[in-house]
Amino acid sequence: MAKLVYHRPFGGRLNAFITPFISVFDHPAINPLKNLLYLLSGEIAGTLNFWLSVPFKQNFGIEMKILTSLALNKVNLRSNGRDLNHAIQVFMGEMDHKHSALRSTGKAKGLDAMAKEVFQAFLEDLAEDGLFHMEKALTFSDRLQISTVTPTGAGGEESGTPSKLDIPSREKTFSPLKYLPEIRAICPWLAP
């Protein structure tokens, strides 16, 4: 697996939040994630075996799900080896793209919804692996519920009316494709 790394002159906003969030956790399985230069570049190349072996999230948590699965050695790319050791980082120069708004609206997800889905994907994997324990009354929310201010200025200044944003924010998790009977039938070389 190759993880692309690039300089984004006007971007990297979500990475600015997720990197310090991950640094809160100190565990031998999680610590190698701190060595990645650009956690959420959105660009990964991999072998067929890799893509058939990784789990997926439906939306913005997909890359975090893949990286956490590698860090927790759930992909089993090679026996007797750490999955994340099979990842390389490749610097591709400078790249930028269209940026999402900081705040979600009823019509489009913003950086706040993206962050929620990425953080939740990470914490779900830690909880599933027994590294993060949630109390009985605490669960993951299927919604993004935050207080916000509706921008009224031409530049998007938050000088408008306070309001509550409450939008669906649930990502489905998909098991690795190698477990599908159709895939197993055409790829008998796959390890279970």
Short mmCIF file of C-alpha atoms in Angstrom, two decimals:
data_model
loop_
_atom_site.label_atom_id
_atom_site.label_comp_id
_atom_site.label_asym_id
_atom_site.label_seq_id
_atom_site.Cartn_x
_atom_site.Cartn_y
_atom_site.Cartn_z
CA MET A 1 0.00 0.00 0.00
CA ALA A 2 1.29 3.43 -0.89
CA LYS A 3 -0.07 6.49 0.87
CA LEU A 4 0.30 9.64 -1.16
CA VAL A 5 1.58 12.71 0.63
CA TYR A 6 1.54 16.19 -0.83
CA HIS A 7 1.70 19.82 0.17
CA ARG A 8 -1.66 21.56 0.15
CA PRO A 9 -1.13 25.33 0.21
CA PHE A 10 -4.72 26.11 1.21
CA GLY A 11 -5.82 22.89 2.81
CA GLY A 12 -5.23 20.19 5.34
CA ARG A 13 -7.82 21.56 7.73
CA LEU A 14 -9.17 18.18 8.86
CA ASN A 15 -5.65 16.83 9.28
CA ALA A 16 -4.94 19.76 11.60
CA PHE A 17 -7.62 18.33 13.92
CA ILE A 18 -7.14 14.57 13.57
CA THR A 19 -3.36 14.55 14.08
CA PRO A 20 -3.47 16.09 17.59
CA PHE A 21 -6.53 13.96 18.41
CA ILE A 22 -4.60 10.76 17.66
CA SER A 23 -1.63 12.05 19.66
CA VAL A 24 -3.83 11.88 22.78
CA PHE A 25 -3.63 8.07 22.59
CA ASP A 26 -0.47 6.22 23.58
CA HIS A 27 -0.53 2.58 22.53
CA PRO A 28 1.97 0.47 20.56
CA ALA A 29 -0.63 -0.24 17.86
CA ILE A 30 -1.72 3.39 17.47
CA ASN A 31 1.66 5.13 17.79
CA PRO A 32 2.81 4.24 14.22
CA LEU A 33 -0.10 6.31 12.86
CA LYS A 34 1.69 9.33 14.33
CA ASN A 35 4.54 8.72 11.84
CA LEU A 36 2.32 9.31 8.83
CA LEU A 37 2.97 12.74 7.36
CA TYR A 38 -0.53 13.33 6.06
CA LEU A 39 -3.10 11.06 7.67
CA LEU A 40 -6.06 11.95 5.46
CA SER A 41 -4.63 12.68 2.04
CA GLY A 42 -7.50 10.82 0.40
CA GLU A 43 -5.06 9.13 -1.95
CA ILE A 44 -4.08 5.47 -1.50
CA ALA A 45 -2.72 2.97 -4.01
CA GLY A 46 -2.67 -0.71 -3.22
CA THR A 47 -2.49 -4.21 -4.57
CA LEU A 48 -5.57 -6.23 -5.36
CA ASN A 49 -4.98 -8.24 -2.17
CA PHE A 50 -4.90 -5.00 -0.17
CA TRP A 51 -8.16 -3.64 -1.61
CA LEU A 52 -9.92 -6.97 -1.14
CA SER A 53 -8.71 -7.20 2.49
CA VAL A 54 -9.51 -3.78 3.96
CA PRO A 55 -12.85 -2.80 5.51
CA PHE A 56 -14.61 0.32 4.28
CA LYS A 57 -16.70 3.14 5.65
CA GLN A 58 -19.42 4.72 3.55
CA ASN A 59 -18.30 8.34 3.63
CA PHE A 60 -15.56 10.46 5.19
CA GLY A 61 -14.42 7.82 7.70
CA ILE A 62 -13.16 5.50 4.95
CA GLU A 63 -9.47 6.45 5.08
CA MET A 64 -9.38 6.49 8.88
CA LYS A 65 -11.05 3.06 8.93
CA ILE A 66 -8.40 1.69 6.57
CA LEU A 67 -5.50 3.21 8.51
CA THR A 68 -6.82 2.13 11.90
CA SER A 69 -7.41 -1.38 10.57
CA LEU A 70 -3.80 -1.48 9.39
CA ALA A 71 -2.52 -0.10 12.71
CA LEU A 72 -4.51 -2.68 14.67
CA ASN A 73 -3.25 -5.44 12.34
CA LYS A 74 -6.76 -6.46 11.30
CA VAL A 75 -6.02 -6.73 7.60
CA ASN A 76 -3.42 -9.51 7.85
CA LEU A 77 -1.53 -8.53 4.73
CA ARG A 78 1.31 -10.87 5.66
CA SER A 79 1.63 -13.42 8.42
CA ASN A 80 4.00 -12.52 11.26
CA GLY A 81 4.08 -8.85 10.33
CA ARG A 82 2.48 -5.57 11.27
CA ASP A 83 0.12 -4.37 8.53
CA LEU A 84 1.19 -0.74 8.82
CA ASN A 85 4.81 -1.81 8.12
CA HIS A 86 3.66 -2.61 4.58
CA ALA A 87 2.62 0.99 3.95
CA ILE A 88 4.94 3.46 2.28
CA GLN A 89 4.53 7.20 1.94
CA VAL A 90 5.15 8.77 -1.46
CA PHE A 91 5.55 12.55 -1.79
CA MET A 92 3.75 13.80 -4.88
CA GLY A 93 4.49 17.54 -4.75
CA GLU A 94 1.74 20.12 -4.40
CA MET A 95 -1.97 19.55 -4.86
CA ASP A 96 -5.11 21.35 -3.85
CA HIS A 97 -8.78 20.79 -4.43
CA LYS A 98 -12.17 22.34 -3.81
CA HIS A 99 -12.70 22.83 -0.10
CA SER A 100 -15.86 22.07 1.79
CA ALA A 101 -17.43 24.69 4.00
CA LEU A 102 -16.41 24.69 7.66
CA ARG A 103 -20.01 24.22 8.77
CA SER A 104 -22.60 21.79 7.50
CA THR A 105 -25.98 22.91 6.29
CA GLY A 106 -29.13 20.95 5.69
CA LYS A 107 -27.98 20.66 2.05
CA ALA A 108 -24.26 19.80 2.30
CA LYS A 109 -21.83 18.32 4.78
CA GLY A 110 -19.08 20.58 5.95
CA LEU A 111 -15.82 20.07 7.80
CA ASP A 112 -17.70 19.57 11.08
CA ALA A 113 -19.55 16.51 9.72
CA MET A 114 -16.37 15.16 8.14
CA ALA A 115 -14.51 15.46 11.45
CA LYS A 116 -17.33 13.71 13.30
CA GLU A 117 -17.27 10.76 10.90
CA VAL A 118 -13.46 10.46 10.97
CA PHE A 119 -13.25 10.66 14.78
CA GLN A 120 -16.11 8.19 15.15
CA ALA A 121 -14.51 5.69 12.73
CA PHE A 122 -11.29 5.85 14.77
CA LEU A 123 -13.01 5.48 18.14
CA GLU A 124 -15.28 2.67 16.90
CA ASP A 125 -12.22 0.65 15.87
CA LEU A 126 -10.50 1.28 19.20
CA ALA A 127 -13.65 0.24 21.07
CA GLU A 128 -14.10 -2.85 18.89
CA ASP A 129 -10.51 -3.87 19.64
CA GLY A 130 -10.97 -3.32 23.39
CA LEU A 131 -8.57 -0.35 23.51
CA PHE A 132 -11.26 2.23 24.28
CA HIS A 133 -14.09 1.48 26.68
CA MET A 134 -17.35 3.33 26.63
CA GLU A 135 -19.65 3.37 29.63
CA LYS A 136 -22.99 1.61 29.31
CA ALA A 137 -24.95 4.84 28.89
CA LEU A 138 -22.58 6.32 26.28
CA THR A 139 -23.10 5.41 22.61
CA PHE A 140 -22.04 6.74 19.24
CA SER A 141 -24.56 9.14 17.75
CA ASP A 142 -26.14 8.67 14.34
CA ARG A 143 -26.55 12.43 14.04
CA LEU A 144 -24.46 15.58 13.98
CA GLN A 145 -26.04 17.87 16.53
CA ILE A 146 -24.28 21.16 17.15
CA SER A 147 -25.09 24.76 17.91
CA THR A 148 -24.19 27.08 15.08
CA VAL A 149 -24.71 30.57 13.73
CA THR A 150 -26.21 31.08 10.31
CA PRO A 151 -23.78 33.26 8.33
CA THR A 152 -25.33 36.46 7.06
CA GLY A 153 -22.37 38.45 5.76
CA ALA A 154 -21.12 38.22 2.19
CA GLY A 155 -17.84 36.69 3.43
CA GLY A 156 -19.61 34.07 5.53
CA GLU A 157 -19.05 35.87 8.84
CA GLU A 158 -20.89 34.32 11.74
CA SER A 159 -22.98 37.33 12.63
CA GLY A 160 -26.38 35.84 12.02
CA THR A 161 -28.95 34.00 14.08
CA PRO A 162 -27.94 31.21 16.49
CA SER A 163 -29.48 27.88 15.56
CA LYS A 164 -29.16 24.15 16.10
CA LEU A 165 -27.89 21.92 13.36
CA ASP A 166 -29.25 18.38 13.51
CA ILE A 167 -28.49 16.23 10.47
CA PRO A 168 -28.06 12.49 9.91
CA SER A 169 -24.43 11.44 10.23
CA ARG A 170 -24.24 7.69 10.17
CA GLU A 171 -21.74 5.76 8.12
CA LYS A 172 -22.21 2.14 7.21
CA THR A 173 -19.22 -0.12 7.71
CA PHE A 174 -18.51 -2.70 5.04
CA SER A 175 -16.52 -5.88 5.66
CA PRO A 176 -13.56 -6.64 3.41
CA LEU A 177 -14.62 -7.76 -0.05
CA LYS A 178 -12.65 -11.01 0.25
CA TYR A 179 -15.42 -12.38 2.50
CA LEU A 180 -18.05 -12.14 -0.25
CA PRO A 181 -18.78 -15.55 -1.83
CA GLU A 182 -18.62 -14.01 -5.32
CA ILE A 183 -15.09 -12.73 -4.70
CA ARG A 184 -13.94 -15.99 -3.08
CA ALA A 185 -15.18 -17.87 -6.14
CA ILE A 186 -13.01 -15.87 -8.55
CA CYS A 187 -10.05 -15.34 -6.15
CA PRO A 188 -9.46 -18.74 -4.50
CA TRP A 189 -5.92 -17.65 -3.58
CA LEU A 190 -7.26 -15.25 -0.93
CA ALA A 191 -6.52 -16.21 2.66
CA PRO A 192 -9.66 -16.39 4.83
#
